[in-house]
Coordinates of C-alpha atoms in Angstrom, one line a residue:
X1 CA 10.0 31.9 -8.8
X2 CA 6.6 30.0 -9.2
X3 CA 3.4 31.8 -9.0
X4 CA 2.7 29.6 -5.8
X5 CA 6.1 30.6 -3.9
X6 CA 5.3 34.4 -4.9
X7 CA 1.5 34.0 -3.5
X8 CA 2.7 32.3 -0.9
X9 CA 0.2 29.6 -1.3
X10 CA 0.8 25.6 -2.1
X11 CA -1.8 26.7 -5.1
X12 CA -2.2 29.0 -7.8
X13 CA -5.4 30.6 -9.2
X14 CA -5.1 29.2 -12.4
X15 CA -4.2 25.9 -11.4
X16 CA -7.8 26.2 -9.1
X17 CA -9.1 27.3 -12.8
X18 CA -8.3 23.9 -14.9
X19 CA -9.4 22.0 -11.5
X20 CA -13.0 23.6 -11.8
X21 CA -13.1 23.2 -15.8
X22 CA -12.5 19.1 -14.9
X23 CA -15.5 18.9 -12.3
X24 CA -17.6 21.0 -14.4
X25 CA -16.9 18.9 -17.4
X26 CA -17.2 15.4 -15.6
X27 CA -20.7 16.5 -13.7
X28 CA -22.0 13.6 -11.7
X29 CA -19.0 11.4 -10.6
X30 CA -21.5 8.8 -8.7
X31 CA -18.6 5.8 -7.4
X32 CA -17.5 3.5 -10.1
X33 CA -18.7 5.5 -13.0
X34 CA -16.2 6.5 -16.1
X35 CA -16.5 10.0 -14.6
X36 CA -15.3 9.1 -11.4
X37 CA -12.9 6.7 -13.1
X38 CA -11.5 9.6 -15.1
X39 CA -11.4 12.2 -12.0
X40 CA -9.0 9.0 -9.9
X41 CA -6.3 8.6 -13.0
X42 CA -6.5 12.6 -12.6
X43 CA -5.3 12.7 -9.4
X44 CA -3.5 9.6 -9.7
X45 CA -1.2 11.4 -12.7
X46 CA -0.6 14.4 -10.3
X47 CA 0.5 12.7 -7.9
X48 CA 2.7 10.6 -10.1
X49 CA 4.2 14.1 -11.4
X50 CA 5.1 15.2 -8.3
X51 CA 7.2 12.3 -7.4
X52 CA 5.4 10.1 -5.6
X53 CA 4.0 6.3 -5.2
X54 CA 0.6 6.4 -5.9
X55 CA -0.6 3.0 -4.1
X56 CA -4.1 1.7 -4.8
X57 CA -7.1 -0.6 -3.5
X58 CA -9.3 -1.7 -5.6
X59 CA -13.2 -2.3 -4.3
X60 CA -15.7 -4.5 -5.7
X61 CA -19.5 -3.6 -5.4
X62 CA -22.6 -3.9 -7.3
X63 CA -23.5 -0.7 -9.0
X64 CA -27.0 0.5 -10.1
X65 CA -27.0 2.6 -13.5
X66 CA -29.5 3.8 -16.0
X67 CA -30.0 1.5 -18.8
X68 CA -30.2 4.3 -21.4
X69 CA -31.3 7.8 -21.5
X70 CA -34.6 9.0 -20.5
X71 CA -34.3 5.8 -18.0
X72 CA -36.8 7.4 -15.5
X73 CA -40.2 8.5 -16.4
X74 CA -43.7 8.6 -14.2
X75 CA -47.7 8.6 -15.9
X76 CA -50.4 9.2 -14.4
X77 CA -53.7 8.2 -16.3
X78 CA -51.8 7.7 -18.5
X79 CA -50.3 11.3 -18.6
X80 CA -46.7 11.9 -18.2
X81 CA -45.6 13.5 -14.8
X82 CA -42.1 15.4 -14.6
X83 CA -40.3 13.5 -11.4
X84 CA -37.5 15.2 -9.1
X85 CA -35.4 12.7 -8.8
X86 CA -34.7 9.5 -8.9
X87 CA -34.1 7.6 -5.3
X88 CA -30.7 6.0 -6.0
X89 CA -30.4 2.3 -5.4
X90 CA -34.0 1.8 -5.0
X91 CA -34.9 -0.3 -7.7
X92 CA -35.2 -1.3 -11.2
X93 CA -38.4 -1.5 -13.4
X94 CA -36.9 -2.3 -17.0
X95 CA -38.1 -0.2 -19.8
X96 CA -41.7 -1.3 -19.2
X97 CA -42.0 0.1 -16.1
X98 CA -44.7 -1.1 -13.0
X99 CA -48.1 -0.1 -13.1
X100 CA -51.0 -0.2 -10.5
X101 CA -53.0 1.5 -9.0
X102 CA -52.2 4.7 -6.6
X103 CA -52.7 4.4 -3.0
X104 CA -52.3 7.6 -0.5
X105 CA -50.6 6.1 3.1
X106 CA -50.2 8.9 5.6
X107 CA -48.6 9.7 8.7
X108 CA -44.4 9.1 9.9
X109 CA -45.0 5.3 10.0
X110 CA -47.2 4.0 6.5
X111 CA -49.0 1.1 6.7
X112 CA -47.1 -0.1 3.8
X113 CA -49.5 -3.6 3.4
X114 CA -52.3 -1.1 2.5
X115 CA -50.4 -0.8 -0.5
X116 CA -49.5 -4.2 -1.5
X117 CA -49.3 -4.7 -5.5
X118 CA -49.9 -1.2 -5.7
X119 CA -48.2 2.2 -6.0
X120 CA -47.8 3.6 -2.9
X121 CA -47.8 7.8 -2.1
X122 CA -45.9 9.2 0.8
X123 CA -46.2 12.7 1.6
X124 CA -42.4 13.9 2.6
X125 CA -42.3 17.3 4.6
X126 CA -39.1 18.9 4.3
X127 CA -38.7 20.1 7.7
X128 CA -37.2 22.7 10.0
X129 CA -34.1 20.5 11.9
X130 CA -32.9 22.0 14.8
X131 CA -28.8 21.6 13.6
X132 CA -27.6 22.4 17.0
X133 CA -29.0 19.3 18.5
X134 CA -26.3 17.2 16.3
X135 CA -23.4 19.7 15.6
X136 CA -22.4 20.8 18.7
X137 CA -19.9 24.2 19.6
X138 CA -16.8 24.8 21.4
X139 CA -16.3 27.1 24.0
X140 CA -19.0 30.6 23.2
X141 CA -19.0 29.8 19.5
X142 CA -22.1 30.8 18.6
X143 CA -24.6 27.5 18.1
X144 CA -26.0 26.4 15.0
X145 CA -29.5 27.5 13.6
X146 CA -32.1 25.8 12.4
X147 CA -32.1 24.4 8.8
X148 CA -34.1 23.0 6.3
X149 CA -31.8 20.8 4.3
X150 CA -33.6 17.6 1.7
X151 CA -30.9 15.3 3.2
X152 CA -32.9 14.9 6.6
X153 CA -35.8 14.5 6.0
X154 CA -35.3 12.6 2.5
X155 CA -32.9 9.6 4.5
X156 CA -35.8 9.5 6.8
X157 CA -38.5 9.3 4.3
X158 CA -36.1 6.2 2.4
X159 CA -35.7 4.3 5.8
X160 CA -39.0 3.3 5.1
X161 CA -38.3 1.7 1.9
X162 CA -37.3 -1.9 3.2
X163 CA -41.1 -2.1 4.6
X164 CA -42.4 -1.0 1.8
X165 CA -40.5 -4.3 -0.2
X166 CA -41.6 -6.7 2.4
X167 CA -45.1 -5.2 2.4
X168 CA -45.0 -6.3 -1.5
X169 CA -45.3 -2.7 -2.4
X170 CA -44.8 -2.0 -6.7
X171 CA -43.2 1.2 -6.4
X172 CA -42.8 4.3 -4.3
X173 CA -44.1 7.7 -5.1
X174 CA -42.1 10.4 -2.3
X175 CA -44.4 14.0 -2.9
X176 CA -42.0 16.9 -1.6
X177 CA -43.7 19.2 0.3
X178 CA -42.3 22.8 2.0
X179 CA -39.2 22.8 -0.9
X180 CA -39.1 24.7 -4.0
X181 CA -38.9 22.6 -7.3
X182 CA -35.4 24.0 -8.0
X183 CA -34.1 22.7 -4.7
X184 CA -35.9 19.3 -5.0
X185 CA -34.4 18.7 -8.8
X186 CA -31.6 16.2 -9.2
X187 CA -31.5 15.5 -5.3
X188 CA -29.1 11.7 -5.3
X189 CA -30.6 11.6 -1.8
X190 CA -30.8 9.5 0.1
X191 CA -27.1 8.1 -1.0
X192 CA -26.4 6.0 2.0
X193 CA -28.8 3.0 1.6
X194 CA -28.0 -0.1 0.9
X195 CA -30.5 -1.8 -2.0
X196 CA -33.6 -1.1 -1.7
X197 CA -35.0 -3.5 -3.8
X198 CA -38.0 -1.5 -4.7
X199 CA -38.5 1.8 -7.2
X200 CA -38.5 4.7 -5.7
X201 CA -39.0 8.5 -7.1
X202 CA -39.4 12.2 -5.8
X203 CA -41.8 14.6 -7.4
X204 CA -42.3 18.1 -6.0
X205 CA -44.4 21.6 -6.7
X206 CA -47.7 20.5 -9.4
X207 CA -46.6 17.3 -10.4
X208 CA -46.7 16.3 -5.9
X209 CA -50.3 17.8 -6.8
X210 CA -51.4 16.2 -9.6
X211 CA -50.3 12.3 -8.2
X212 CA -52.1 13.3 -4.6
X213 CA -54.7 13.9 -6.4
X214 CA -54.9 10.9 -8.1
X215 CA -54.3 8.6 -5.4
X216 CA -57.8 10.3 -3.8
X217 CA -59.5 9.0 -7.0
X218 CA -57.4 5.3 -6.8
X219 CA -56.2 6.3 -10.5
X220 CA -53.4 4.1 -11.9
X221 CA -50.0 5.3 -12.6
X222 CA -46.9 3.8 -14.1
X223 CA -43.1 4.1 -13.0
X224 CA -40.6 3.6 -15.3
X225 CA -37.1 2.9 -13.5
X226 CA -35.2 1.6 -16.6
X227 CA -31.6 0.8 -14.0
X228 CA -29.6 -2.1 -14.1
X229 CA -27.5 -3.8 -11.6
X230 CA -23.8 -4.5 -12.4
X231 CA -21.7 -6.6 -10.4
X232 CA -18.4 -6.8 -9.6
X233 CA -17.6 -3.2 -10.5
X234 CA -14.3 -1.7 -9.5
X235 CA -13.4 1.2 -8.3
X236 CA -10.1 2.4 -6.7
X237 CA -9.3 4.3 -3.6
X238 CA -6.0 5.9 -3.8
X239 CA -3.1 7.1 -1.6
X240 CA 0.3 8.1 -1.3
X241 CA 2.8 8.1 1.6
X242 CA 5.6 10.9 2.5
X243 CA 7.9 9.8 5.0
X244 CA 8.4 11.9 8.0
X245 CA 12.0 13.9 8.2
X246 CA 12.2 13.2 12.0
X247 CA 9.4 11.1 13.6
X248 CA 8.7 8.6 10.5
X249 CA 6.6 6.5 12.9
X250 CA 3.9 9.5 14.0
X251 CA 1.6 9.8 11.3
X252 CA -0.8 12.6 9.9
X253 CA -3.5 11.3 8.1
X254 CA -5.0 14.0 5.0
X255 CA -8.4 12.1 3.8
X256 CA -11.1 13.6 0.8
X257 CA -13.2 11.4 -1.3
X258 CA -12.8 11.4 -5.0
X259 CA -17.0 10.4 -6.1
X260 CA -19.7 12.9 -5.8
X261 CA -22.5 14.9 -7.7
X262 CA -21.3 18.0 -9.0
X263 CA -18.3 20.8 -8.6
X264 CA -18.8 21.1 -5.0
X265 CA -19.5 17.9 -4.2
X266 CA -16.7 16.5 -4.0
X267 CA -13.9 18.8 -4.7
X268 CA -11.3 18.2 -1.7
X269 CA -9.1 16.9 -3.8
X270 CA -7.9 20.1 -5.3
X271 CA -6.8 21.0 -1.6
X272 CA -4.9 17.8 -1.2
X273 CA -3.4 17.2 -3.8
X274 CA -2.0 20.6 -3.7
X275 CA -0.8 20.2 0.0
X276 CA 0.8 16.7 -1.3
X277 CA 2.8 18.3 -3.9
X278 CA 4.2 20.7 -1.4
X279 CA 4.5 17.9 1.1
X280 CA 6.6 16.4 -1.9
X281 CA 9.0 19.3 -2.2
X282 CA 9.1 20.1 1.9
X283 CA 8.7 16.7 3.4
X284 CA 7.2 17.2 7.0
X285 CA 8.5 16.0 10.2
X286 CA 5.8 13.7 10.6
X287 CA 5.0 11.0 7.9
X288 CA 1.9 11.7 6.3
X289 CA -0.6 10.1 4.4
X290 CA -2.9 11.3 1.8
X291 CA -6.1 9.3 1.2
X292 CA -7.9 9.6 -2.0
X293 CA -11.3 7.6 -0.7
X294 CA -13.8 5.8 -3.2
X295 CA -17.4 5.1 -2.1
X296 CA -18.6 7.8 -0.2
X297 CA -21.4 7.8 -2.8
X298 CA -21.8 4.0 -2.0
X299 CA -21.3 3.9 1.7
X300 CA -23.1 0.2 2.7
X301 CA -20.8 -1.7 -0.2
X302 CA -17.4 -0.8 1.2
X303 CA -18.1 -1.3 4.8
X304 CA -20.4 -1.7 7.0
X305 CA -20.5 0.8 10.2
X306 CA -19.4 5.0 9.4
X307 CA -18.2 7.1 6.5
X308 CA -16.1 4.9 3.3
X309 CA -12.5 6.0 4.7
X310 CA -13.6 3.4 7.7
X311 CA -12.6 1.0 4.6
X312 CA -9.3 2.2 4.6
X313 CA -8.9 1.8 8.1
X314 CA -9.5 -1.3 8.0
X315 CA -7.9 -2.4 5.4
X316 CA -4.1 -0.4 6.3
X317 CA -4.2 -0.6 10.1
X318 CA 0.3 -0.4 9.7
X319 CA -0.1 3.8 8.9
X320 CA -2.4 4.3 11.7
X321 CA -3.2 1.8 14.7
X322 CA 0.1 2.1 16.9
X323 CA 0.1 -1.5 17.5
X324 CA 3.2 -3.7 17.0
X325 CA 5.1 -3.1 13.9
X326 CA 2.5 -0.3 13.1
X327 CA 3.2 3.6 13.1
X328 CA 0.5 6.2 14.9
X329 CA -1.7 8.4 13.5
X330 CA -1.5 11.5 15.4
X331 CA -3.8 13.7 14.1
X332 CA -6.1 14.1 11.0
X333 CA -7.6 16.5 8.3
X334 CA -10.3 15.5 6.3
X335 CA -11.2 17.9 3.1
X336 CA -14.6 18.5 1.6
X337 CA -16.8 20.9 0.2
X338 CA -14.7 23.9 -1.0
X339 CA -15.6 27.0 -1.7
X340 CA -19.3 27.0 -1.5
X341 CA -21.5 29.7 -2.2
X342 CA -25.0 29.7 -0.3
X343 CA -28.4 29.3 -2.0
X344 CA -31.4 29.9 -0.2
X345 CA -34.7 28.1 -0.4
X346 CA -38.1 29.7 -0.5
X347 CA -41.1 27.0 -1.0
X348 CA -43.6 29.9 -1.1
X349 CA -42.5 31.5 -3.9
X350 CA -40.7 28.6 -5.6
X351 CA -37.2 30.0 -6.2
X352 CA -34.1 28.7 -5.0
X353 CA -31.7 32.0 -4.7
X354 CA -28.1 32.9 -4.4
X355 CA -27.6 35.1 -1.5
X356 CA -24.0 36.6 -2.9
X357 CA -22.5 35.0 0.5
X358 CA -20.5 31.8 0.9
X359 CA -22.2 29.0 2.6
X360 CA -21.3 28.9 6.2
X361 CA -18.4 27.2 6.8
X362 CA -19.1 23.5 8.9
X363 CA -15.2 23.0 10.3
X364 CA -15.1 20.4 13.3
X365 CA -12.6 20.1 15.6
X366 CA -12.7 16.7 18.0
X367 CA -10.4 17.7 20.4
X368 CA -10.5 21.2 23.1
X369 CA -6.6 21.9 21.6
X370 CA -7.6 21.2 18.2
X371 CA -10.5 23.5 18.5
X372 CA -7.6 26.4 20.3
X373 CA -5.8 25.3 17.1
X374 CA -8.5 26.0 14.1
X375 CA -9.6 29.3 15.9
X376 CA -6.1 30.6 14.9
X377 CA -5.0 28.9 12.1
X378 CA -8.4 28.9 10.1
X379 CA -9.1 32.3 8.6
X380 CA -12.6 33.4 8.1
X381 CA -14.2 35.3 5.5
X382 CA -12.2 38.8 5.7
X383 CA -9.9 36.6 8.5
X384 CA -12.8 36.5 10.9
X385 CA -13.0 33.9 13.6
X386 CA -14.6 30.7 12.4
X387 CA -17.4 28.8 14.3
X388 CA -15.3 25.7 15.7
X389 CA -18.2 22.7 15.6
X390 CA -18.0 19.8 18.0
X391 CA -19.3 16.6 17.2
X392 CA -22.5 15.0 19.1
X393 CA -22.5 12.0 20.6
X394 CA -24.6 10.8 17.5
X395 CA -22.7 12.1 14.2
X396 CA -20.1 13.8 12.9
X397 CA -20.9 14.5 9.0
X398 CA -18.6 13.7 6.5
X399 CA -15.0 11.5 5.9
X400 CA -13.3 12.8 9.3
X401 CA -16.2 10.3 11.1
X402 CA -14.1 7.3 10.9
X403 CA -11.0 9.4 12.4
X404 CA -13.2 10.5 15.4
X405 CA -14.3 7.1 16.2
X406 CA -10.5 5.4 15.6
X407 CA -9.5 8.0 18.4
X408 CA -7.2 10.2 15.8
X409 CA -7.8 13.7 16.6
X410 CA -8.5 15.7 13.7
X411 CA -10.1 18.9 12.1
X412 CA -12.7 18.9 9.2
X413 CA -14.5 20.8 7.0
X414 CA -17.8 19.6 5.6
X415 CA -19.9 22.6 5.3
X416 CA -23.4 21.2 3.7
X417 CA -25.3 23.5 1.4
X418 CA -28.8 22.3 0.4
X419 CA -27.5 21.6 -3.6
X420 CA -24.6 19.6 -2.1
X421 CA -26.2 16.0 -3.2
X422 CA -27.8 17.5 -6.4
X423 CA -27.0 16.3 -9.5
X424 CA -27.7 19.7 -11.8
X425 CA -27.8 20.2 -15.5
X426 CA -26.0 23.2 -17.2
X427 CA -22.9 25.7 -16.0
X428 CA -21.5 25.0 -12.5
X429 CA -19.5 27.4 -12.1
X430 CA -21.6 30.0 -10.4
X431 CA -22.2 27.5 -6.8
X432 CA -18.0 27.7 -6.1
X433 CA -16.7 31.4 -4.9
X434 CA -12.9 30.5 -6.1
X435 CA -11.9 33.5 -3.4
X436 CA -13.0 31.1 -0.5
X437 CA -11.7 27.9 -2.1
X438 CA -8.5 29.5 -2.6
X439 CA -8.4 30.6 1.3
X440 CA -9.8 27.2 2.5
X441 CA -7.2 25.3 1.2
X442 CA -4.3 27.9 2.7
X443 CA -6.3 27.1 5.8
X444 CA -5.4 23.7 5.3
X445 CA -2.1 24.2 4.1
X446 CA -1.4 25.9 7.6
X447 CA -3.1 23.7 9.7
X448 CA -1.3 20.7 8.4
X449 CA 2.0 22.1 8.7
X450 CA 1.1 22.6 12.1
X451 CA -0.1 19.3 13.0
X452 CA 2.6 17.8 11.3
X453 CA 5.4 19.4 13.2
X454 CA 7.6 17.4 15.8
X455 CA 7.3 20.6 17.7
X456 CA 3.4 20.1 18.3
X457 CA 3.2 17.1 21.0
X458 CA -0.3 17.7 22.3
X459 CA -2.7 17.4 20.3
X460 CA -5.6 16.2 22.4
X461 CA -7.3 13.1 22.9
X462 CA -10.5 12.4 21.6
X463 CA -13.8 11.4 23.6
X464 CA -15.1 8.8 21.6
X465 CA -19.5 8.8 22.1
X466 CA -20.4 6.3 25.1
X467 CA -23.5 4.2 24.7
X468 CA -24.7 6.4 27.5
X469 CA -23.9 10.0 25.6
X470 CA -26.1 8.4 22.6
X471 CA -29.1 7.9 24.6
X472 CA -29.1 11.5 26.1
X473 CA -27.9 13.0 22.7
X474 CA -31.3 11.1 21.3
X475 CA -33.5 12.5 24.1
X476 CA -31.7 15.9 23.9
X477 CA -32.5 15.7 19.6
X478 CA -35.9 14.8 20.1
X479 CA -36.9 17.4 22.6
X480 CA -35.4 19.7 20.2
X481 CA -37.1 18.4 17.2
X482 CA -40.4 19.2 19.5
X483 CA -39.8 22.7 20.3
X484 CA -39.2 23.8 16.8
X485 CA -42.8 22.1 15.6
X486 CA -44.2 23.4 18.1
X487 CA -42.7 26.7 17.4
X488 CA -43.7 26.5 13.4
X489 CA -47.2 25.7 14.7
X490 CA -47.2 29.2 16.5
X491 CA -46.1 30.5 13.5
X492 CA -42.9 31.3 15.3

């Protein structure tokens, strides 16, 4: 008997093990890389092993890369300055970089022309966010609290970039403030802007100090961004189809993404590809479909509304639509973010710290039975209940967005520590509690044999956002924005 039929699991410990040792070893998988290109014939070969027809689509986009090593480098009077991070897709320099002079613009809305043929400096605050006001709860599950996560107020800060280029702005210097240098290191944020056209950096701690202080004197700087733009890179999105036993035309669709950052993001495959293999060996009732998406790290080139799977969607509306000649998704599970362990951020004293507890857990569930569904099929840490999250009318995080908003009723986890779009140097290992990945992926094991039974005929139907849901949900978030400044003001 197998170590996975005595455990009683789809997975073994050691097979999590080799899984890990890959990501680790890969690091950055950014979409269309030879990381990411090595992690997709991984899974493709599993696959393969198990039995099945690995299908593939291949997507074309223009990638932005470092020319060399050491691509990335910031002086100020003429002194180097160490940068966070590098704003993906912002720009490119070549190796002898832009240099002008420094010019501080202040406030939520820059006057970006002040700037023009200069450097421009942008204070970024990152922020308390009020989570509850775009993650909602079912039923008396406990709401979310407030956060202060670099994604937020980073993809705000880069929204003003495209000003910025039409204002004839050189370059871009983002200064971090209320974040620990730790935290703000390595940060591939924001990762769902299209080209920016114009370079763009992140420095935090004494280095945010030493360039606001220069732009008070109008010092000059330089910013190297040594990136180059390569078209007509490929990069594959894969997936494999097991026919249903007894109702081949109902379809369950299992989606991750393959590109990410580091071990956590992304690492859904090892769930799915797990649940495929047993799928293989115990087909299901319902024919399912495992998605393997690419460009979830490069949103805007594979399409242009939602998360990248809204690509796939598109382009295989037979597995899913329930139109003529098409078969009906059912229902949906959508894999990310395994195992994390939860790292606290403390700008005072400049230390980003683990806390020895695992991040907590984001799992959505679109529909009221779906949501009865996870709160007894998902075990919690020591099998208590999970918090079941609902989406607003104005997001819903991560690769089960595009089944929300096709009307597929699904459950997903996408639980968002603040390393999750970091790209970090040295060991791994020590952000993933294997414990917790291990039991999030029985999880899904169970919830997708559940979903995938011909026994199961209600399932829900999901409310997709009305145009009228979107403007409340807006006034709703910025009410709730209010209260929590006005809150930190009082020291609160």
């Amino acid at each position: 008997m197998s170590d996975r039929a005595q455990s009683g699991s789809v997975i073994t410990a050691d097979e999590i093990e080799q899984e890990l040792a890959l990501l680790c070893r890969l690091k950055s998988r950014v979409t269309g890389t030879a990381e990411h290109d090595e992690l997709i014939e991984h899974i493709d070969d599993q696959l393969t092993k198990a039995g099945l027809n690995v299908r593939s689509d291949t997507l074309r986009f223009t990638r932005w890369h470092a020319s060399s090593e050491g691509s990335s480098a910031l002086r100020v009077s003429d002194r180097p300055v160490p940068i966070a991070s590098v704003v993906p897709y912002s720009g490119v320099t070549g190796p002898g970089g832009t240099t002008g002079e420094l010019v501080r613009l202040r406030g939520p809305a820059p006057a970006w022309k002040k700037a023009r043929g200069k450097i421009a400096v942008v204070e970024v605050r990152n922020f308390r966010f009020p989570f509850s006001a775009v993650v909602g709860a079912w039923g008396r599950d406990s709401p979310w609290p407030v956060v202060r996560n670099p994604l937020i107020a980073s993809t705000l800060a880069g929204l003003g970039l495209a000003r910025a280029r039409k204002a004839g702005v050189s370059a871009v210097i983002f200064v971090w403030r209320n974040i620990s240098d730790d935290n703000a290191r390595g940060q591939y944020l924001p990762f769902t802007l299209g080209y920016q056209g114009v370079p763009a950096i992140f420095v935090s701690g004494t280095a945010g100090d030493t360039v606001l202080a220069a732009a008070s004197e109008g010092e000059q700087a330089s910013v190297v961004l040594d990136y180059q733009l390569a078209p007509n890179t490929t990069t594959r999105t894969i997936w494999t189809v097991i026919e249903g036993t007894s109702r081949p035309d109902e379809t369950v669709l299992v989606v991750t993404h393959t590109d990410g950052v580091n071990v956590i993001e992304e690492n859904g495959h090892i769930a799915a590809v797990a649940m495929a293999r047993a799928a293989a060996l115990n087909p299901p009732e319902r024919t399912t479909v495992f998605i393997f998406t690419s460009g979830h790290m490069r949103i805007p080139a594979v399409t242009s509304k939602g998360q990248a799977t809204q690509r796939f969607l598109r382009d295989h509306p037979e597995v899913w639509a329930g139109g003529h000649g098409q078969r009906r998704a059912v229902a949906g599970l959508a894999v990310e973010h395994l195992g994390a362990r939860e790292l606290v951020d403390d700008p005072v004293t400049n230390t980003l710290r683990a806390t020895g507890r695992i991040e907590p857990e984001l799992l959505y569930a679109t529909t009221p039975e779906l949501a009865q569904l996870a709160s007894q099929k998902w075990h919690g840490v020591n099998r208590t209940l999970p918090r079941i999250s609902k989406p607003s009318p104005l997001i819903h995080f991560g690769e089960g967005e595009p089944l929300l908003h096709a009307g597929i009723p699904a459950i997903s986890l996408v639980t968002a520590p603040l390393y999750l779009l970091a790209e970090r140097s040295g060991d791994e290992t020590h952000l993933v509690d294997k414990a917790a990945l291990h039991r999030q992926v029985d999880n899904f094991e169970r919830l997708y044999r559940h979903i995938s039974s011909a026994r199961i005929d209600d399932l829900g139907h999901v409310s997709t956002p009305t145009n009228l849901a979107r403007l409340l949900g807006i006034a709703s978030l910025l009410k709730a924005v209010a209260v929590t400044k006005a809150l930190d003001l009082l020291g609160r």
